[in-house]
Amino acid sequence: MAESREKEPFHWQSAISYKTRERIVVRGYDVNELTGNISFAEMLHLVWKGELPPPNVAKMVDALLVCFAEHAMSPSSASARMVMSGAGYIMPALAGGVLSIGYTHVDAHEAAATWIAAVELMKEKGWTLEETADFLAQGIRRKEKDDAFVRRFGDRKVIPGWHHPQHIRDLRSPRIIELAEHLGVAGDHVRFVLALENATEKHWGRKLYMNVSGAISSTLVDMGFNPDECLAFCAIARSVSITAHCIEEKNREKGWRASSGSKITQPLDLALQKPDYYDGPADRGLPEEKIIEPLTRAPYHYLGQPKNE
Ligand SMILES: CC(C)(COP(=O)(O)OP(=O)(O)OC[C@H]1O[C@@H](n2cnc3c(N)ncnc32)[C@H](O)[C@@H]1OP(=O)(O)O)[C@@H](O)C(=O)NCCC(=O)NCCS
């Protein structure tokens, strides 16, 4: 029989905070002293990274939160609206919007991991930024990827944090890069994404541009954030927008998003899902041997003969 080991009674172990009946202490600071004295951006840095940020980092974090807070109709706002139109209250709708964030909408985690891997490779090999950017662009573009490339960068066919289906050249990235440089937070990862923009032309035949996630992730990595934090950062900023869309949906719309009485065609209108748009198997009946309970009545038979509607 295995020897029984003495265990400590369960307790939470955390370096983030503690609380007693009298005090709430976050990373060593009393929450009431923080309240009114630091910005939300500084608090985010303190809670996540353990220390208050220097002023230039605080300003950059705040700027990124502002930049990513709202973007009209995107997968997150649209899905939050659809959840609100069905569920009718804030929490599932807010969660639904956040849950739509990932590989094609935002993608900041993959982007951050790629910039980190690229800068590591550059240092390992003693390459220039341009040589490393060329290597990454070529590797992503190549149809048959070699194992060493996949182990380091994965097997995606597109550059993470790159291109925008609505703007093509994302309007927000140049502003982020400008600020990162101006505030002195831009380092190797920001410089790498700039080199990668230049490298795309050779491999795609046209220049492809970093999107807001490419710019945010490279800036955050240069400020010491990791890939998970980069994606979560974007989700936190975008929750501001998702909430506004949920509330507007609730206050302005009827729910269900299918009303034929509405002034504009609704996304769930029957007209948008007619048999003409169906391309699955043709209409068919169950084989006779499967029919145990024959259907003998028309829908609404209990209402009697239909009158003219
Ligand atoms: C968001 C995304 C799905 C949009 O793709 P899309 O709708 O196919 O975009 P477009 O139709 O405008 O693409 C036009 C062309 O650019 C290519 N392209 C698009 N994004 C690309 C990328 N990130 N890297 C390389 N090529 C890309 C497409 O393959 C297509 O090429 P083709 O015409 O030779 O087939 C795609 O850009 C992507 O996956 N980007 C990475 C994820 C990301 O950063 N998401 C955050 C967006 S804010």
CSV table of C-alpha atoms and ligand atoms in Angstrom, one decimal:
chain,number,residue,atom,x,y,z
A,1,MET,CA,0.0,0.0,0.0
A,2,ALA,CA,1.3,3.5,-0.9
A,3,GLU,CA,2.4,5.5,2.1
A,4,SER,CA,0.0,8.3,2.9
A,5,ARG,CA,1.6,11.7,2.7
A,6,GLU,CA,0.8,14.5,5.1
A,7,LYS,CA,-0.8,17.4,3.1
A,8,GLU,CA,-1.2,21.0,4.2
A,9,PRO,CA,-4.9,21.9,4.6
A,10,PHE,CA,-6.1,23.6,1.3
A,11,HIS,CA,-5.4,27.3,0.9
A,12,TRP,CA,-5.1,29.6,-2.1
A,13,GLN,CA,-1.6,30.6,-2.9
A,14,SER,CA,-1.2,33.7,-5.1
A,15,ALA,CA,1.2,36.5,-5.8
A,16,ILE,CA,-1.5,38.8,-7.1
A,17,SER,CA,-3.4,39.8,-4.0
A,18,TYR,CA,-4.9,39.0,-0.6
A,19,LYS,CA,-7.7,40.2,1.5
A,20,THR,CA,-8.7,40.2,5.1
A,21,ARG,CA,-11.8,41.6,6.8
A,22,GLU,CA,-10.0,45.0,7.0
A,23,ARG,CA,-7.9,45.3,3.9
A,24,ILE,CA,-7.7,44.4,0.2
A,25,VAL,CA,-4.0,44.4,-1.0
A,26,VAL,CA,-3.1,44.1,-4.7
A,27,ARG,CA,0.6,43.4,-5.4
A,28,GLY,CA,1.4,45.0,-2.1
A,29,TYR,CA,-0.7,48.2,-2.5
A,30,ASP,CA,-3.9,48.9,-0.6
A,31,VAL,CA,-6.7,49.0,-3.2
A,32,ASN,CA,-8.1,52.2,-1.6
A,33,GLU,CA,-4.8,53.9,-2.1
A,34,LEU,CA,-4.7,52.9,-5.7
A,35,THR,CA,-8.3,54.0,-6.2
A,36,GLY,CA,-8.3,57.6,-7.4
A,37,ASN,CA,-4.5,57.7,-7.8
A,38,ILE,CA,-3.8,55.5,-10.8
A,39,SER,CA,-5.4,54.9,-14.2
A,40,PHE,CA,-7.1,51.7,-15.3
A,41,ALA,CA,-4.1,51.1,-17.7
A,42,GLU,CA,-1.7,51.3,-14.7
A,43,MET,CA,-3.9,49.0,-12.7
A,44,LEU,CA,-3.9,46.4,-15.5
A,45,HIS,CA,-0.1,46.6,-15.7
A,46,LEU,CA,0.1,46.2,-11.9
A,47,VAL,CA,-2.3,43.3,-11.7
A,48,TRP,CA,-0.8,41.4,-14.6
A,49,LYS,CA,2.9,42.2,-14.5
A,50,GLY,CA,3.2,42.9,-10.7
A,51,GLU,CA,4.5,46.4,-10.9
A,52,LEU,CA,3.3,49.9,-11.7
A,53,PRO,CA,4.5,50.8,-15.2
A,54,PRO,CA,6.8,53.7,-16.1
A,55,PRO,CA,4.8,56.7,-17.5
A,56,ASN,CA,5.6,55.9,-21.2
A,57,VAL,CA,4.4,52.3,-20.8
A,58,ALA,CA,1.2,53.4,-18.9
A,59,LYS,CA,0.5,55.9,-21.7
A,60,MET,CA,1.0,53.3,-24.4
A,61,VAL,CA,-1.2,50.7,-22.6
A,62,ASP,CA,-3.9,53.3,-22.2
A,63,ALA,CA,-3.6,54.3,-25.9
A,64,LEU,CA,-4.0,50.6,-27.0
A,65,LEU,CA,-7.1,50.2,-24.8
A,66,VAL,CA,-8.6,53.2,-26.5
A,67,CYS,CA,-7.7,52.1,-30.0
A,68,PHE,CA,-9.2,48.7,-29.6
A,69,ALA,CA,-12.3,49.6,-27.6
A,70,GLU,CA,-14.7,49.9,-30.5
A,71,HIS,CA,-14.8,48.9,-34.2
A,72,ALA,CA,-18.4,49.0,-35.3
A,73,MET,CA,-19.7,45.7,-36.8
A,74,SER,CA,-17.1,42.9,-36.4
A,75,PRO,CA,-17.6,39.2,-35.4
A,76,SER,CA,-17.7,40.1,-31.7
A,77,SER,CA,-20.2,42.9,-31.8
A,78,ALA,CA,-22.4,41.0,-34.4
A,79,SER,CA,-22.4,37.8,-32.3
A,80,ALA,CA,-23.0,39.7,-29.1
A,81,ARG,CA,-26.1,41.3,-30.7
A,82,MET,CA,-27.4,37.9,-31.9
A,83,VAL,CA,-27.0,36.4,-28.4
A,84,MET,CA,-28.7,39.4,-26.9
A,85,SER,CA,-31.5,39.1,-29.5
A,86,GLY,CA,-32.2,35.6,-28.2
A,87,ALA,CA,-31.1,35.6,-24.5
A,88,GLY,CA,-32.2,39.1,-23.7
A,89,TYR,CA,-29.8,39.9,-20.9
A,90,ILE,CA,-26.3,41.1,-20.7
A,91,MET,CA,-24.1,38.3,-19.4
A,92,PRO,CA,-24.5,35.6,-22.1
A,93,ALA,CA,-24.4,38.3,-24.8
A,94,LEU,CA,-21.2,39.8,-23.4
A,95,ALA,CA,-19.7,36.3,-23.1
A,96,GLY,CA,-20.9,35.4,-26.6
A,97,GLY,CA,-19.1,38.4,-28.1
A,98,VAL,CA,-15.9,37.7,-26.2
A,99,LEU,CA,-16.1,34.0,-27.3
A,100,SER,CA,-16.0,35.0,-30.9
A,101,ILE,CA,-12.4,36.4,-30.4
A,102,GLY,CA,-9.7,34.0,-31.6
A,103,TYR,CA,-7.8,33.0,-34.7
A,104,THR,CA,-9.4,35.2,-37.4
A,105,HIS,CA,-11.0,37.9,-35.2
A,106,VAL,CA,-8.1,39.5,-33.2
A,107,ASP,CA,-5.5,36.8,-33.4
A,108,ALA,CA,-3.1,38.7,-31.1
A,109,HIS,CA,-1.9,35.6,-29.3
A,110,GLU,CA,-0.7,33.9,-32.5
A,111,ALA,CA,0.8,37.1,-33.7
A,112,ALA,CA,2.7,37.7,-30.5
A,113,ALA,CA,4.0,34.1,-30.4
A,114,THR,CA,5.2,34.6,-34.0
A,115,TRP,CA,7.1,37.8,-33.3
A,116,ILE,CA,8.7,36.3,-30.2
A,117,ALA,CA,9.8,33.2,-32.2
A,118,ALA,CA,11.1,35.3,-35.0
A,119,VAL,CA,13.2,37.6,-32.8
A,120,GLU,CA,14.6,34.6,-31.0
A,121,LEU,CA,15.5,33.0,-34.3
A,122,MET,CA,17.1,36.3,-35.5
A,123,LYS,CA,19.3,36.4,-32.4
A,124,GLU,CA,20.1,32.7,-32.5
A,125,LYS,CA,21.3,32.9,-36.2
A,126,GLY,CA,22.8,36.3,-36.0
A,127,TRP,CA,20.5,37.4,-38.9
A,128,THR,CA,19.3,41.0,-39.7
A,129,LEU,CA,15.6,41.9,-39.2
A,130,GLU,CA,15.3,41.9,-43.0
A,131,GLU,CA,16.7,38.4,-43.3
A,132,THR,CA,14.5,37.1,-40.6
A,133,ALA,CA,11.4,38.7,-42.1
A,134,ASP,CA,12.2,37.3,-45.5
A,135,PHE,CA,12.6,33.8,-43.9
A,136,LEU,CA,9.2,34.0,-42.1
A,137,ALA,CA,7.4,35.4,-45.2
A,138,GLN,CA,8.8,32.7,-47.4
A,139,GLY,CA,8.0,30.0,-44.9
A,140,ILE,CA,4.4,31.0,-44.5
A,141,ARG,CA,3.9,31.4,-48.2
A,142,ARG,CA,5.5,28.1,-49.1
A,143,LYS,CA,2.9,25.3,-49.7
A,144,GLU,CA,5.1,22.5,-48.5
A,145,LYS,CA,6.5,23.5,-45.1
A,146,ASP,CA,9.5,21.9,-43.6
A,147,ASP,CA,9.3,20.4,-40.1
A,148,ALA,CA,11.8,22.8,-38.5
A,149,PHE,CA,9.7,25.8,-39.7
A,150,VAL,CA,6.5,24.3,-38.5
A,151,ARG,CA,8.0,23.4,-35.1
A,152,ARG,CA,9.0,27.1,-34.7
A,153,PHE,CA,6.2,28.9,-36.4
A,154,GLY,CA,3.3,26.5,-36.8
A,155,ASP,CA,1.7,25.6,-40.2
A,156,ARG,CA,-0.6,28.6,-40.8
A,157,LYS,CA,-1.1,29.7,-44.4
A,158,VAL,CA,-1.5,33.3,-43.5
A,159,ILE,CA,0.5,35.7,-41.4
A,160,PRO,CA,-1.1,36.2,-38.0
A,161,GLY,CA,-2.1,39.8,-37.2
A,162,TRP,CA,-2.0,40.7,-40.9
A,163,HIS,CA,-4.5,42.1,-43.4
A,164,HIS,CA,-8.0,43.3,-42.7
A,165,PRO,CA,-11.0,42.1,-44.6
A,166,GLN,CA,-12.8,45.5,-44.3
A,167,HIS,CA,-10.0,48.0,-44.4
A,168,ILE,CA,-7.3,46.0,-46.3
A,169,ARG,CA,-4.7,48.5,-45.0
A,170,ASP,CA,-5.8,48.7,-41.3
A,171,LEU,CA,-6.1,52.4,-40.4
A,172,ARG,CA,-5.1,51.9,-36.8
A,173,SER,CA,-1.7,50.2,-37.2
A,174,PRO,CA,0.3,53.2,-38.4
A,175,ARG,CA,-1.0,55.2,-35.4
A,176,ILE,CA,0.0,52.5,-33.0
A,177,ILE,CA,3.5,52.2,-34.4
A,178,GLU,CA,3.9,56.0,-34.5
A,179,LEU,CA,3.0,56.2,-30.8
A,180,ALA,CA,5.2,53.2,-29.8
A,181,GLU,CA,8.1,54.9,-31.4
A,182,HIS,CA,7.3,58.3,-30.0
A,183,LEU,CA,6.8,57.0,-26.5
A,184,GLY,CA,10.1,55.0,-26.7
A,185,VAL,CA,8.5,51.6,-26.1
A,186,ALA,CA,9.1,50.1,-29.6
A,187,GLY,CA,11.8,47.5,-29.7
A,188,ASP,CA,12.8,44.5,-31.8
A,189,HIS,CA,9.3,43.2,-32.1
A,190,VAL,CA,7.9,46.4,-33.5
A,191,ARG,CA,10.9,46.7,-35.8
A,192,PHE,CA,10.3,43.1,-36.9
A,193,VAL,CA,6.7,43.7,-38.0
A,194,LEU,CA,7.8,46.7,-40.0
A,195,ALA,CA,10.4,44.6,-41.8
A,196,LEU,CA,7.8,41.9,-42.4
A,197,GLU,CA,5.5,44.4,-44.1
A,198,ASN,CA,8.4,45.1,-46.6
A,199,ALA,CA,9.1,41.4,-47.0
A,200,THR,CA,5.6,40.5,-48.1
A,201,GLU,CA,5.8,42.1,-51.5
A,202,LYS,CA,8.5,39.6,-52.7
A,203,HIS,CA,6.5,36.6,-51.7
A,204,TRP,CA,2.9,37.6,-52.4
A,205,GLY,CA,3.5,39.9,-55.4
A,206,ARG,CA,1.9,42.8,-53.5
A,207,LYS,CA,2.5,44.4,-50.1
A,208,LEU,CA,0.3,43.0,-47.3
A,209,TYR,CA,-0.1,45.1,-44.2
A,210,MET,CA,-0.1,44.4,-40.5
A,211,ASN,CA,-3.5,44.9,-38.9
A,212,VAL,CA,-4.3,46.4,-35.5
A,213,SER,CA,-3.6,43.1,-33.8
A,214,GLY,CA,-0.2,42.8,-35.5
A,215,ALA,CA,0.6,46.3,-34.3
A,216,ILE,CA,-0.9,45.9,-30.8
A,217,SER,CA,0.8,42.5,-30.2
A,218,SER,CA,4.2,43.6,-31.3
A,219,THR,CA,4.0,46.7,-29.1
A,220,LEU,CA,2.7,44.7,-26.1
A,221,VAL,CA,5.5,42.1,-26.5
A,222,ASP,CA,8.1,44.9,-26.6
A,223,MET,CA,6.5,46.1,-23.3
A,224,GLY,CA,6.9,42.6,-21.7
A,225,PHE,CA,3.5,41.1,-22.3
A,226,ASN,CA,3.1,37.4,-23.3
A,227,PRO,CA,0.9,35.9,-26.0
A,228,ASP,CA,-2.0,35.0,-23.7
A,229,GLU,CA,-1.9,38.5,-22.2
A,230,CYS,CA,-2.0,40.0,-25.7
A,231,LEU,CA,-5.2,38.2,-26.7
A,232,ALA,CA,-6.8,38.9,-23.3
A,233,PHE,CA,-5.8,42.5,-23.5
A,234,CYS,CA,-7.7,42.9,-26.8
A,235,ALA,CA,-10.8,41.0,-25.3
A,236,ILE,CA,-10.8,43.4,-22.3
A,237,ALA,CA,-10.6,46.5,-24.5
A,238,ARG,CA,-13.3,45.2,-26.9
A,239,SER,CA,-15.6,44.3,-24.0
A,240,VAL,CA,-16.4,48.0,-23.8
A,241,SER,CA,-17.7,47.9,-27.4
A,242,ILE,CA,-19.4,44.5,-26.9
A,243,THR,CA,-21.3,45.9,-23.9
A,244,ALA,CA,-22.5,48.9,-25.9
A,245,HIS,CA,-23.7,46.7,-28.8
A,246,CYS,CA,-25.6,44.4,-26.4
A,247,ILE,CA,-27.4,47.3,-24.7
A,248,GLU,CA,-28.2,49.1,-27.9
A,249,GLU,CA,-29.5,45.8,-29.3
A,250,LYS,CA,-31.7,45.3,-26.3
A,251,ASN,CA,-33.0,48.9,-26.3
A,252,ARG,CA,-33.5,49.4,-30.0
A,253,GLU,CA,-34.4,46.0,-31.4
A,254,LYS,CA,-37.4,43.7,-30.9
A,255,GLY,CA,-35.4,40.5,-30.3
A,256,TRP,CA,-35.1,37.5,-32.5
A,257,ARG,CA,-34.0,39.6,-35.5
A,258,ALA,CA,-36.5,38.0,-37.9
A,259,SER,CA,-39.5,40.4,-37.8
A,260,SER,CA,-41.1,40.7,-41.3
A,261,GLY,CA,-42.7,44.0,-40.0
A,262,SER,CA,-39.3,45.6,-39.6
A,263,LYS,CA,-38.2,48.5,-41.9
A,264,ILE,CA,-35.1,46.7,-43.0
A,265,THR,CA,-34.7,43.0,-43.8
A,266,GLN,CA,-33.6,41.3,-40.7
A,267,PRO,CA,-30.6,38.8,-40.6
A,268,LEU,CA,-32.9,35.9,-39.7
A,269,ASP,CA,-35.7,36.8,-42.1
A,270,LEU,CA,-37.1,33.7,-43.8
A,271,ALA,CA,-36.4,35.3,-47.2
A,272,LEU,CA,-32.7,34.8,-46.6
A,273,GLN,CA,-33.0,31.1,-46.0
A,274,LYS,CA,-35.3,29.9,-48.8
A,275,PRO,CA,-35.0,26.5,-50.5
A,276,ASP,CA,-33.2,28.4,-53.4
A,277,TYR,CA,-30.3,28.9,-51.1
A,278,TYR,CA,-30.2,25.4,-49.7
A,279,ASP,CA,-27.6,23.1,-51.3
A,280,GLY,CA,-27.9,20.0,-49.1
A,281,PRO,CA,-29.6,16.7,-50.1
A,282,ALA,CA,-32.9,17.1,-52.1
A,283,ASP,CA,-36.2,16.8,-50.1
A,284,ARG,CA,-36.8,13.1,-49.3
A,285,GLY,CA,-39.0,10.8,-47.2
A,286,LEU,CA,-37.8,8.4,-44.5
A,287,PRO,CA,-37.6,4.8,-45.9
A,288,GLU,CA,-40.8,2.9,-45.2
A,289,GLU,CA,-39.2,0.5,-42.7
A,290,LYS,CA,-38.2,3.5,-40.5
A,291,ILE,CA,-41.8,4.8,-40.2
A,292,ILE,CA,-43.2,3.6,-36.8
A,293,GLU,CA,-45.5,6.5,-36.2
A,294,PRO,CA,-47.2,7.6,-39.5
A,295,LEU,CA,-47.9,11.3,-39.9
A,296,THR,CA,-51.7,11.5,-40.4
A,297,ARG,CA,-52.5,15.1,-39.6
A,298,ALA,CA,-51.6,18.4,-41.0
A,299,PRO,CA,-49.8,21.0,-38.8
A,300,TYR,CA,-52.4,22.9,-36.7
A,301,HIS,CA,-55.1,20.3,-37.4
A,302,TYR,CA,-56.5,21.1,-34.0
A,303,LEU,CA,-57.3,24.6,-35.2
A,304,GLY,CA,-59.8,23.3,-37.7
A,305,GLN,CA,-60.1,24.3,-41.3
A,306,PRO,CA,-58.0,27.3,-42.2
A,307,LYS,CA,-59.8,30.5,-43.1
A,308,ASN,CA,-58.3,32.9,-45.6
A,309,GLU,CA,-55.4,34.6,-43.9
B,1,LIG,C1,-8.9,38.2,-41.4
B,1,LIG,C2,-8.8,37.3,-42.6
B,1,LIG,C3,-9.5,35.9,-42.3
B,1,LIG,C4,-9.4,37.9,-43.8
B,1,LIG,O1,-9.1,37.1,-44.9
B,1,LIG,P1,-9.9,37.3,-46.3
B,1,LIG,O2,-11.3,37.6,-46.1
B,1,LIG,O3,-9.6,36.1,-47.1
B,1,LIG,O4,-9.3,38.5,-46.9
B,1,LIG,P2,-9.3,38.9,-48.4
B,1,LIG,O5,-10.4,38.2,-49.1
B,1,LIG,O6,-9.4,40.4,-48.5
B,1,LIG,O7,-7.9,38.3,-48.8
B,1,LIG,C5,-7.3,38.8,-50.0
B,1,LIG,C6,-6.1,38.0,-50.3
B,1,LIG,O8,-5.1,38.2,-49.3
B,1,LIG,C7,-4.7,37.0,-48.7
B,1,LIG,N1,-4.5,37.2,-47.3
B,1,LIG,C8,-5.4,37.7,-46.4
B,1,LIG,N2,-4.9,37.7,-45.2
B,1,LIG,C9,-3.6,37.3,-45.3
B,1,LIG,C10,-2.6,37.1,-44.3
B,1,LIG,N3,-2.9,37.4,-43.0
B,1,LIG,N4,-1.4,36.7,-44.7
B,1,LIG,C11,-1.2,36.4,-46.0
B,1,LIG,N5,-2.1,36.5,-46.9
B,1,LIG,C12,-3.4,37.0,-46.6
B,1,LIG,C13,-5.8,36.1,-49.0
B,1,LIG,O9,-5.3,34.7,-48.9
B,1,LIG,C14,-6.2,36.5,-50.3
B,1,LIG,O10,-5.3,36.0,-51.3
B,1,LIG,P3,-5.7,35.4,-52.7
B,1,LIG,O11,-6.6,36.5,-53.3
B,1,LIG,O12,-4.4,35.2,-53.3
B,1,LIG,O13,-6.5,34.2,-52.3
B,1,LIG,C15,-7.3,37.0,-42.9
B,1,LIG,O14,-6.7,38.2,-43.3
B,1,LIG,C16,-6.5,36.4,-41.8
B,1,LIG,O15,-6.7,35.2,-41.5
B,1,LIG,N6,-5.7,37.2,-41.1
B,1,LIG,C17,-4.9,36.7,-40.0
B,1,LIG,C18,-5.8,36.8,-38.8
B,1,LIG,C19,-5.9,38.1,-38.2
B,1,LIG,O16,-4.9,38.9,-38.2
B,1,LIG,N7,-7.1,38.5,-37.8
B,1,LIG,C20,-7.3,39.8,-37.2
B,1,LIG,C21,-8.1,40.6,-38.1
B,1,LIG,S1,-8.3,42.2,-37.3
